[in-house]
CSV table of C-alpha atoms and ligand atoms in Angstrom, one decimal:
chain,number,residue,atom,x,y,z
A,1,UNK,CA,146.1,97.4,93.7
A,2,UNK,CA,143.8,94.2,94.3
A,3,UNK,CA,146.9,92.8,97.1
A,4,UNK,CA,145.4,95.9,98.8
A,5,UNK,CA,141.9,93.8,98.8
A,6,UNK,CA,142.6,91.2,100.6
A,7,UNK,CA,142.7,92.2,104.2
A,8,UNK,CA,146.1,91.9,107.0
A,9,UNK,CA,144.8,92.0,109.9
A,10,UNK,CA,145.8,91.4,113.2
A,11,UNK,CA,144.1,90.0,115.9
A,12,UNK,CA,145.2,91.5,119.1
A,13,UNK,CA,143.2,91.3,122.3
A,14,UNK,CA,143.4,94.6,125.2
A,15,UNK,CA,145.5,96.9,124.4
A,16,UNK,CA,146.2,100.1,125.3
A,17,UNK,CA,145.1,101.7,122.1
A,18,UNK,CA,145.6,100.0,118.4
A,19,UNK,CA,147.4,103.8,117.0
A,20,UNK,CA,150.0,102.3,119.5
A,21,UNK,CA,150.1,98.8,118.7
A,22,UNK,CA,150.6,99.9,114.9
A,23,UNK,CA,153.8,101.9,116.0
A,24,UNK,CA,155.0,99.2,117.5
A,25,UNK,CA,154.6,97.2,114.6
A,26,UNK,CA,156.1,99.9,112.4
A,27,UNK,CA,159.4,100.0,114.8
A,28,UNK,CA,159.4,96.6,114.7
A,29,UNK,CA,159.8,96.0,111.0
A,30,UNK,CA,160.0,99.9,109.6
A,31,UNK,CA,160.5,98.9,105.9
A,32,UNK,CA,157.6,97.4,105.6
A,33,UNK,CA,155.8,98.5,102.5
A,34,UNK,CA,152.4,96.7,102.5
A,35,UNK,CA,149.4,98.1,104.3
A,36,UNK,CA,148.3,96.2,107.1
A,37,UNK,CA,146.0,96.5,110.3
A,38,UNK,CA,145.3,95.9,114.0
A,39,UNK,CA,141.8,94.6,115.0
A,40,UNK,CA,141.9,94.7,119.2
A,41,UNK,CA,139.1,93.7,121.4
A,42,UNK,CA,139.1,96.2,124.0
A,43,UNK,CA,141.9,99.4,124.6
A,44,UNK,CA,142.6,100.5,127.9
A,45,UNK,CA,143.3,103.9,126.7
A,46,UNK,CA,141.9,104.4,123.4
A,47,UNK,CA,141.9,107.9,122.0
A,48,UNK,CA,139.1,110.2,120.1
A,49,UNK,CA,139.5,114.0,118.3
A,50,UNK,CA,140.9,116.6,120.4
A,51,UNK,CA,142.9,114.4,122.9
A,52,UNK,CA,139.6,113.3,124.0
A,53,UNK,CA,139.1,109.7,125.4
A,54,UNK,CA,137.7,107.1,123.5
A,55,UNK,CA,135.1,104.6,125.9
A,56,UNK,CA,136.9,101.0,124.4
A,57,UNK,CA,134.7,97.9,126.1
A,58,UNK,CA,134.7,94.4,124.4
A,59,UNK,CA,132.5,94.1,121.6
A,60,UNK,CA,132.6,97.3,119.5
A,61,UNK,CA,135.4,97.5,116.7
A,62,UNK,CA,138.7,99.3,117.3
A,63,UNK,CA,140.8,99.1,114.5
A,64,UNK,CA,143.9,101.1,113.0
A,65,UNK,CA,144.8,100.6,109.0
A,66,UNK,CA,148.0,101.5,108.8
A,67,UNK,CA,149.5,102.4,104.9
A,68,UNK,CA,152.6,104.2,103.2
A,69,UNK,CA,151.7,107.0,102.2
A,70,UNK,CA,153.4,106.9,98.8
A,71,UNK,CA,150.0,104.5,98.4
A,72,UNK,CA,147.8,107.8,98.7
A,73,UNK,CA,147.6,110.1,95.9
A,74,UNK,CA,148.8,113.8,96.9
A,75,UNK,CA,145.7,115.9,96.3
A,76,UNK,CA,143.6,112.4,98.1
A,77,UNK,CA,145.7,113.3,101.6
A,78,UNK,CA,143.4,116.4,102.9
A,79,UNK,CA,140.1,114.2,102.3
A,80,UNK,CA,141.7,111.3,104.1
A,81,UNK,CA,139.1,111.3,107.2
A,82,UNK,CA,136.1,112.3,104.4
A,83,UNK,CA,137.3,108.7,102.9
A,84,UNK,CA,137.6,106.8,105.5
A,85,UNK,CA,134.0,107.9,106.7
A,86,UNK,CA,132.6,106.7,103.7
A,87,UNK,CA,134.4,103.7,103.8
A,88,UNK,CA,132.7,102.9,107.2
A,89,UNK,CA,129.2,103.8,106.3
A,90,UNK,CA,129.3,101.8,103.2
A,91,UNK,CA,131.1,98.6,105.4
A,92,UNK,CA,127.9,99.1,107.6
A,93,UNK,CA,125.0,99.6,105.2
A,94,UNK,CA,126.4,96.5,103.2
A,95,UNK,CA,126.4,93.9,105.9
A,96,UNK,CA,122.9,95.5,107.5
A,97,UNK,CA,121.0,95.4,104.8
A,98,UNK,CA,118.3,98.1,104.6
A,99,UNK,CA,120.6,100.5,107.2
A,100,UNK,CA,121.0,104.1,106.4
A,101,UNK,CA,123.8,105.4,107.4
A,102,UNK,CA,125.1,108.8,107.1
A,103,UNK,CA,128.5,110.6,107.8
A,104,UNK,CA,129.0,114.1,109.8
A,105,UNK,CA,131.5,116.0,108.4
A,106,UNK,CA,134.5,115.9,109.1
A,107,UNK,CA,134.6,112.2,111.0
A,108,UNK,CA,131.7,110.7,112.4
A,109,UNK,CA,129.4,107.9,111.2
A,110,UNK,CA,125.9,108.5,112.2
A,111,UNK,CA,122.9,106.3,112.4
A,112,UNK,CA,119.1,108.6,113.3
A,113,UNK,CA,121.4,111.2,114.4
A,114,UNK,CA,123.3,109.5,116.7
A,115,UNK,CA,127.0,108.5,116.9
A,116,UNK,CA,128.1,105.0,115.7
A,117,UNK,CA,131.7,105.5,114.8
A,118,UNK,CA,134.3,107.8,114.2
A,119,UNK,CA,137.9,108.1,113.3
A,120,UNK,CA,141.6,109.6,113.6
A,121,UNK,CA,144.3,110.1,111.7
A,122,UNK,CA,148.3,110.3,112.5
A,123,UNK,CA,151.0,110.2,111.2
A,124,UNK,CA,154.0,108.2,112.0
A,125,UNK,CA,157.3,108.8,109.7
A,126,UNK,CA,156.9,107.4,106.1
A,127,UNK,CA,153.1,105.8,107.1
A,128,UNK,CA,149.8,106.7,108.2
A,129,UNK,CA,147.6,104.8,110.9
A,130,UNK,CA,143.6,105.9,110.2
A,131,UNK,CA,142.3,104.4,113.6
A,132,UNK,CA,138.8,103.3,113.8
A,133,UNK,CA,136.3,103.1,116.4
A,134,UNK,CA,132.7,101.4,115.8
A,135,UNK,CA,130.3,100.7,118.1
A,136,UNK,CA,128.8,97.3,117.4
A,137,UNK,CA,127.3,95.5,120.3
A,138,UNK,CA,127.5,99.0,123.0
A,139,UNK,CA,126.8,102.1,122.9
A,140,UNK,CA,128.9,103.6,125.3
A,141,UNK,CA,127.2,106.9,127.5
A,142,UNK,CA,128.6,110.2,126.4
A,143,UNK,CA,130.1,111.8,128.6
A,144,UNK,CA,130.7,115.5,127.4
A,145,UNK,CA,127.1,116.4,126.4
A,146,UNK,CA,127.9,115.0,122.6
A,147,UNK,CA,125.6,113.2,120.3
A,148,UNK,CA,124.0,110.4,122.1
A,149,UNK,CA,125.3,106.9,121.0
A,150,UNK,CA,124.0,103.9,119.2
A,151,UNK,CA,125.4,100.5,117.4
A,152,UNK,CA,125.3,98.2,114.9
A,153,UNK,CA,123.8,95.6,116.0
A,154,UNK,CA,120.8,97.7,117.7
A,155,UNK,CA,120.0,98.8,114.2
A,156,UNK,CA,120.3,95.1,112.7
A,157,UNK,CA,118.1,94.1,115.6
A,158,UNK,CA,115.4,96.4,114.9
A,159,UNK,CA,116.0,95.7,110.8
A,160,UNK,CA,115.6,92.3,112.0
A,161,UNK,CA,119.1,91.3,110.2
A,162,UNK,CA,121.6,89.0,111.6
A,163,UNK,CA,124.0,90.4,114.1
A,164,UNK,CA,127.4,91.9,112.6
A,165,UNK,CA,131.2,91.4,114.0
A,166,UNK,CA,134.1,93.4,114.3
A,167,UNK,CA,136.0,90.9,112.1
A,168,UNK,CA,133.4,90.9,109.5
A,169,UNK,CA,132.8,94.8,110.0
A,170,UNK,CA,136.5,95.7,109.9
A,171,UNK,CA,137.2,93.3,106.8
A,172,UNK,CA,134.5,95.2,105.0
A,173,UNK,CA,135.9,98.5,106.1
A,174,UNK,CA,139.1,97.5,105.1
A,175,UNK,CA,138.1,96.5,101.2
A,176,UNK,CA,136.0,100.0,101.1
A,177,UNK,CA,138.8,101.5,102.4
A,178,UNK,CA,141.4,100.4,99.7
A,179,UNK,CA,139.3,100.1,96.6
A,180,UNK,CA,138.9,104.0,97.2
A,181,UNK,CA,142.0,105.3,98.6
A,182,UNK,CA,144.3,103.1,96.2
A,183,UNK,CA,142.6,103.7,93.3
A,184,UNK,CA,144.5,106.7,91.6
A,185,UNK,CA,141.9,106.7,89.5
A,186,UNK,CA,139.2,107.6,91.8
A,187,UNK,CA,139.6,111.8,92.4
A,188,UNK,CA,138.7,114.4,95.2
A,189,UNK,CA,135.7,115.8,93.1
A,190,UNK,CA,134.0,112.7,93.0
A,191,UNK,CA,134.5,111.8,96.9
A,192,UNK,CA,133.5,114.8,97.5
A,193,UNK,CA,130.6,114.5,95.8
A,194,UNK,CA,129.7,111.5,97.4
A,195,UNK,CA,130.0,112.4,101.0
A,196,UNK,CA,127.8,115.5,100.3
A,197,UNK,CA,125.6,113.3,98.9
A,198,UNK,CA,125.6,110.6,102.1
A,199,UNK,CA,125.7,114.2,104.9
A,200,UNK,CA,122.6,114.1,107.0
A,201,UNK,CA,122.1,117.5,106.6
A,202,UNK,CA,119.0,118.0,109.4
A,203,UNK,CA,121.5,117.4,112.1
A,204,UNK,CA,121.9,120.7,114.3
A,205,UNK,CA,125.2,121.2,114.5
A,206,UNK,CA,127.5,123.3,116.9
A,207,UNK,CA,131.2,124.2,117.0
A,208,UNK,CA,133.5,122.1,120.0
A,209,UNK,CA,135.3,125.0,121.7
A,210,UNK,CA,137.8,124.6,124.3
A,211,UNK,CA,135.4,125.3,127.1
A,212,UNK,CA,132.3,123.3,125.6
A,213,UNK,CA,130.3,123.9,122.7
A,214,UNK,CA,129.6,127.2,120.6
A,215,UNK,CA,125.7,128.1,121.4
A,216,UNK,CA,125.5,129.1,117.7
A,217,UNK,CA,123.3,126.4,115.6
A,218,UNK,CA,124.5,125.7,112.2
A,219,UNK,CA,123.7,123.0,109.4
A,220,UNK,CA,125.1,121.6,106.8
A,221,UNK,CA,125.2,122.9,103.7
A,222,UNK,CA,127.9,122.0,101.1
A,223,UNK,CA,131.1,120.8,100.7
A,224,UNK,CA,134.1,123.3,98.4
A,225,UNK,CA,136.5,121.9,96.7
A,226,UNK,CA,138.7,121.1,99.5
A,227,UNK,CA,136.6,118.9,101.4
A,228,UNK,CA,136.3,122.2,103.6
A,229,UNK,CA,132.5,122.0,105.5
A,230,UNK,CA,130.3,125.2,104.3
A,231,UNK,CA,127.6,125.6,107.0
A,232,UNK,CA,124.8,127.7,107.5
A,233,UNK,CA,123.8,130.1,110.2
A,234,UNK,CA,119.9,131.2,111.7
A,235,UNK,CA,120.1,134.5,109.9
A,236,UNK,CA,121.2,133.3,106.4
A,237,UNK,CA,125.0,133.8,106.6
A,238,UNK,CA,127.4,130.8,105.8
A,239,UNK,CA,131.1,130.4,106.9
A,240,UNK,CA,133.7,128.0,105.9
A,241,UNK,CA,134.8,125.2,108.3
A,242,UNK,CA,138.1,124.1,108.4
A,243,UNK,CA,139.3,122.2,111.2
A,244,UNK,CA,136.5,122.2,113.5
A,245,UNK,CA,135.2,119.6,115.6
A,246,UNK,CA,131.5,120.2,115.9
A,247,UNK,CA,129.0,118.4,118.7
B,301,LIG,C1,136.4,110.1,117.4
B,301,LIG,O1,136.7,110.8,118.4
B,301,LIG,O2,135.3,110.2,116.9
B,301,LIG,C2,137.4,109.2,116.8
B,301,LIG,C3,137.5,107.9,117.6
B,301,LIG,C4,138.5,107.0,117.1
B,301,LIG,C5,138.7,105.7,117.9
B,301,LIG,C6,139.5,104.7,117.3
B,301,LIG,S1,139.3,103.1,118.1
B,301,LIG,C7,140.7,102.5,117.2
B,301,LIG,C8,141.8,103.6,117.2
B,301,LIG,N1,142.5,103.5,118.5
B,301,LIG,C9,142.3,104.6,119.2
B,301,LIG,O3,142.9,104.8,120.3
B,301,LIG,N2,141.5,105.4,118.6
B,301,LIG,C10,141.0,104.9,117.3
């Protein structure tokens, strides 16, 4: 497991999105057993959730780990994106000292209850890529009435800490990453357990539908045993969330 901890990456510069630049690399050498990663510094046509786009300008990080996924321990899979969240957040918080960062279930990192960072998941043959987006020096405008934006290096310029870079940002994702996912040690209870723990649980939340967004409020409540969100209405009711992307 500690190969896994020292970081592959590599450094690309546009590209049209890093999820593709990994494939390419995987057709390229498709026996290739050892995790590795694709740092870019812009992407033409970098993709979010839902087939949504993903704004890409220089400076922020965009970064795809790509890993067998014999390396990921069955019953770890469904969590996957819960993982890689926390992974992020605790990248961020360790090279901004004094940040708090929380996570917004199922993939977003969020800093005073904006958007800093979120992530996707696919799946390509015997692998999966878990892309990464992070802003770091823009926050690019949202364009579909979502959480309003922030980065990294706004909050370590108001913390008056030293400015971050994707580089730095995505080696320390990276080692977060793999000392969790790797570690068939480490089980769904207790990752569980600590994204409830790092949820910001005051953020108003509402469904994505395919039209906009559901007028209903919720908030967070808990998480089951699944990693499945379990929210809480205005009048006291809770339902299960499953696979919902919520604004
Ligand atoms: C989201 O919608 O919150 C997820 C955004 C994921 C963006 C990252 S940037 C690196 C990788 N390449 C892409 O095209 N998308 C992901």
């Amino acid at each position: 497991m500690s190969a896994f901890l020292t970081p592959k990456i590599h450094l690309v510069g546009d590209v049209s999105s890093t999820m593709d630049v990994v494939r390419e690399m995987l057709a390229a050498s498709p026996s290739d057993t050892e995790p590795f990663a694709v740092l870019a510094e812009s992407q033409s046509s970098g993709r979010g959730t839902t087939g949504r786009q993903w704004s890409s300008p220089r400076g922020n990080m965009y970064f795809s780990l790509c890993l067998p996924t014999t390396l990921v321990a069955a019953e770890f899979l469904p969590v996957l994106p819960l993982a890689t969240g926390l992974a992020c957040r605790a990248a961020i918080m360790e090279l901004v000292e004094g940040a708090v960062v929380h996570v917004k279930w199922p993939n977003d990192i969020i800093y005073d209850g904006k958007k800093i960072g979120g992530s996707i998941a696919e799946c390509e043959g015997e692998h999966l890529i878990v892309g990464i987006g992070i802003n770091i020096e823009v926050a690019p405008p949202v364009p579909d009435g979502g959480r309003p934006s922030y980065a990294v290096n706004s909050i370590a310029s108001v913390l008056g800490k030293g400015a971050v870079t994707p580089q730095l940002l995505a080696e320390a994702v990276w080692r977060n990453f793999f000392s969790a996912v790797a570690d068939q040690g480490f089980k769904r209870p207790e990752l569980i357990k600590q994204f409830e723990a790092a949820m910001d649980k005051s953020l108003v939340l509402h469904k994505r539908t395919p039209t906009g967004r559901d007028p209903m409020p919720l908030h967070a409540l808990k998480l089951n045993e699944w990693g499945h969100l379990v929210v809480g209405r205005p009048d006291g009711s809770e339902e299960v969330l499953v696979a919902e992307y919520l604004f």
